[in-house]
Amino acid sequence: MTKEGAGKKSLLLGNEAIAQAVVAAGCQVATAYPGTPSSEILPAIAAAADRLAAPMAVEWGANEKVAFEMAVGASFAGARTCTAMKQVGLNVAADAFMTVALYQLKGGMLLISADDPGPHSSQNEQDSRMFAMFAKLPCFDPSDASEAAAMVKDAYALSEKHGILVMLRPVTRVAHCRQTIDVVESFEPGTPVKFERDVNRWMALPAIVRMSHPRHNARIAKIREEFETDWGKYNYELPAKGKAKLGVIAAGVSFSMLRDLMKEWGRDDIAVLKVGTPYPLPRKWVESFIARHDKILILEETYPVIETQISDRSKVNGRWNGAVPEAGELLPEVIEEIVLAQLGETPPKLDTSELAAAAGELGLTVRKPQLCAGCPHRSSYFAIRKAIPAAINPSDIGCYSLGVNQKGLDTSLCMGASVTMSSGFYLAHKVTGQERPVVATLGDSTFFHMGVSGLLSAVYNRHAFVLCVLDNSITAMTGGQSNPGLTGKPREKDEGVALSIESVARGCGVTFVETVEAYDIAAGAGAVGRAWEHAKASRSPAVLIFKHPCMLLRVPQDTVSVSVERDKCVGCRYCIDYFGCPGLSFDERAKKTSVDKRYCVSCGVCAAVCPHKAIVKSAG
Amino acid sequence: MSGSGMQYIIVGIGGQGILFTSRVLGKIAIDKGFPVVGSEVHGMAQRGGSVISHFKVGGYSGPLVSEGQADVVMAFDQKEGIRNLAFLKEGGTFLVNADDESAFENDHLKKYLARRKIETCRFAGFRILDEHMGGKYLFLNVLILGAASGMKIEGFEEDRVAAALKELAPPKHLEANLKVFELGLKAARA
């Protein structure tokens, strides 16, 4: 512990600690596309660059592939670069990622791919370290925020020494942990920028790859050797006192959790091998630890990356033999159970039976995420459903996927799939001689991310569906980042050019493009009907933009108080089941809806919802 | 700080301003020179659903509090608080914004609180904000800080919370925040 007032320390989010380390390392070009749990990295890079007046370009790409390739180009030119995304974002950038792995880069390049075991805010639990192994690229797996920050600097040194792309893989519990961190006050100078023509270096033609791939293998073998001996700050052993009953190989945040648990248990009969570089695995070092212990357990999230690199697993317990769960987060209680199981012990179970009984009687359940009170998506979904209840409603990735509570969407898969899957729904029905309306939804940022290429394809192929762009003028789910529909850029003094969704849609060849106020349910429902008629008649996609700013932007708007006239409320639950605003609550005993003023933001939209006109705008 | 450190669980519903409370708690710990590690909820999970912040002051490595280990559970929402009571250690403190007193008459809950020797501090946050702040429930986070100070919960020393508010709250809301802080102090002493 430091003395009171000594040093300049701040309580930083893991992503902020990583970000200031990127700036301190002399990064010159930083790019990203937001996605939980990576979203705060780029804004924090911009904030640190602004604070220190660092000569850096800090920009959002329209999607992860765009962001990744912007960094690649800058690296080819000699600049030190960084690109950040969430795990599924790396799938979008994978085309560039897999091939750039083979290059001899000029400027150091760091890829931060943030994983989400759990998952908390993701559509899958994929492990980016597996991607590092797939591309044969070195990967750092930080156990906390301060180690993640330290790894940034070393990752650049490794990248520049070998001309290789390096991955830093924080999980949610690192990215969104808060930790005491030294505030960065200075930054390293960047690297000289001068692009030099050399097609043998900068092109991935088959004849060149036949040389670069073996070269890549040789350097990853070299890095593996370095990890064996030179990287004790991230790869080290905490020996047991006396003979260990168990050897645990622990990586990432599982290591930190295990340390706290061992303290809590007061145990010193477990030896721990802490691995900070899961790929390429310092195999000799790890296998010597295995050789010295009778029994081994591997703790890593979320896929068996260390495990699969070990040649003899006869003593090793992990995912291959079911000792460690193959899905979900390794929470302290999970680690406790699996470690003690290896020791033949059962964890002391806290008796919470009374609590469970109370929770049952009091009806306490986990509250699911939902659209905010006053969210424009709620009224958009209500209008869409009302217009064509029988429509298929493909949707996308963003806040609006919470419209599932409004029964406003049928599918969500990945960024942009609302558009392309609408094509698929149209085609499947068309070839079997059926007609079924398709009304898809996606957000403004998602539209620019990957919606446009699907739209081009749908226009070209003559696919009839309605695409509703729910434009709330922000990338909301991830915390309010800018996108190509806005002028905001991460650095304070930068200003971008805002693209109009209407113009982009028209530029794609769409002939029906209209914008409606998202709060106006009647206008929205009418427009959806017209759009579908146009799509059918012209055999082409129609684009409808539902526009209203996100409530989190706190744009001033009219305050319209509402109340429920109890005698008119028949208890049909229509407002609850299809509008589902946190500002409306239903009394199961009285069978009446009422306004819950803890959450109501007085947007007034629900006054248009009740079929019995029981929800009314009240005076004042 | 007693023994090895202090572990806090802060629960509520996304949008209630929980993150600000942990920032204040963190600021105070850092000013005292204690290392801090914790975990927050961002992204989809934050939208109007159950949220939980873990916060550990002292010599900890991992960001999460284990079941039965928390010194304090602070609940912005009563239901969320009761649902997460298993985090509390024996003899721990449960500070809760109570909006339905009848729940505390539940026999099972009473037994659990008694058996685990949990000290429960209830304050009617919504009613207080209705009466004094025109129903502006966004002040709940500062009210709960005041209540924690008033209840002398370790890490929420009155002068330090007030100082942290002055530093962390937006200047235009400072006066209102200090007023709410006082209301919280009073609620705790009532």
Short mmCIF file of C-alpha atoms in Angstrom, two decimals, chain A residues 46 62 76 85 92 104 155 190 207-208 226 266 271 284 310 314 337 361 393 412 460 488 491 510-511 517 546 606:
data_model
loop_
_atom_site.label_atom_id
_atom_site.label_comp_id
_atom_site.label_asym_id
_atom_site.label_seq_id
_atom_site.Cartn_x
_atom_site.Cartn_y
_atom_site.Cartn_z
CA ALA A 46 -8.61 10.06 -27.24
CA ALA A 62 -17.42 2.08 -39.75
CA PHE A 76 2.80 -0.51 -43.36
CA MET A 85 -12.72 -4.44 -30.83
CA VAL A 92 -15.59 -9.17 -38.98
CA GLN A 104 6.76 -8.35 -41.73
CA ALA A 155 3.50 -5.97 -26.73
CA GLY A 190 6.39 7.66 -32.30
CA ALA A 207 4.25 -17.07 -54.58
CA ILE A 208 5.10 -14.62 -51.80
CA GLU A 226 11.69 -16.03 -25.67
CA GLY A 266 -5.52 -19.84 4.12
CA ALA A 271 1.36 -24.60 -6.43
CA LYS A 284 9.07 -26.60 -21.95
CA ILE A 310 0.32 -29.50 -23.99
CA SER A 314 -2.32 -37.73 -18.84
CA GLU A 337 -15.67 -25.97 -6.61
CA GLU A 361 -42.45 -15.97 -1.62
CA ASN A 393 -39.22 -9.41 -38.11
CA SER A 412 -30.91 -11.65 -34.19
CA TYR A 460 -29.51 -5.83 -57.17
CA GLY A 488 -18.55 13.61 -33.56
CA ARG A 491 -10.63 13.56 -30.24
CA VAL A 510 -33.57 2.07 -52.92
CA THR A 511 -36.63 3.82 -54.42
CA GLU A 517 -40.81 10.54 -35.93
CA PHE A 546 -37.60 5.91 -37.41
CA CYS A 606 -48.07 5.36 -24.04
#
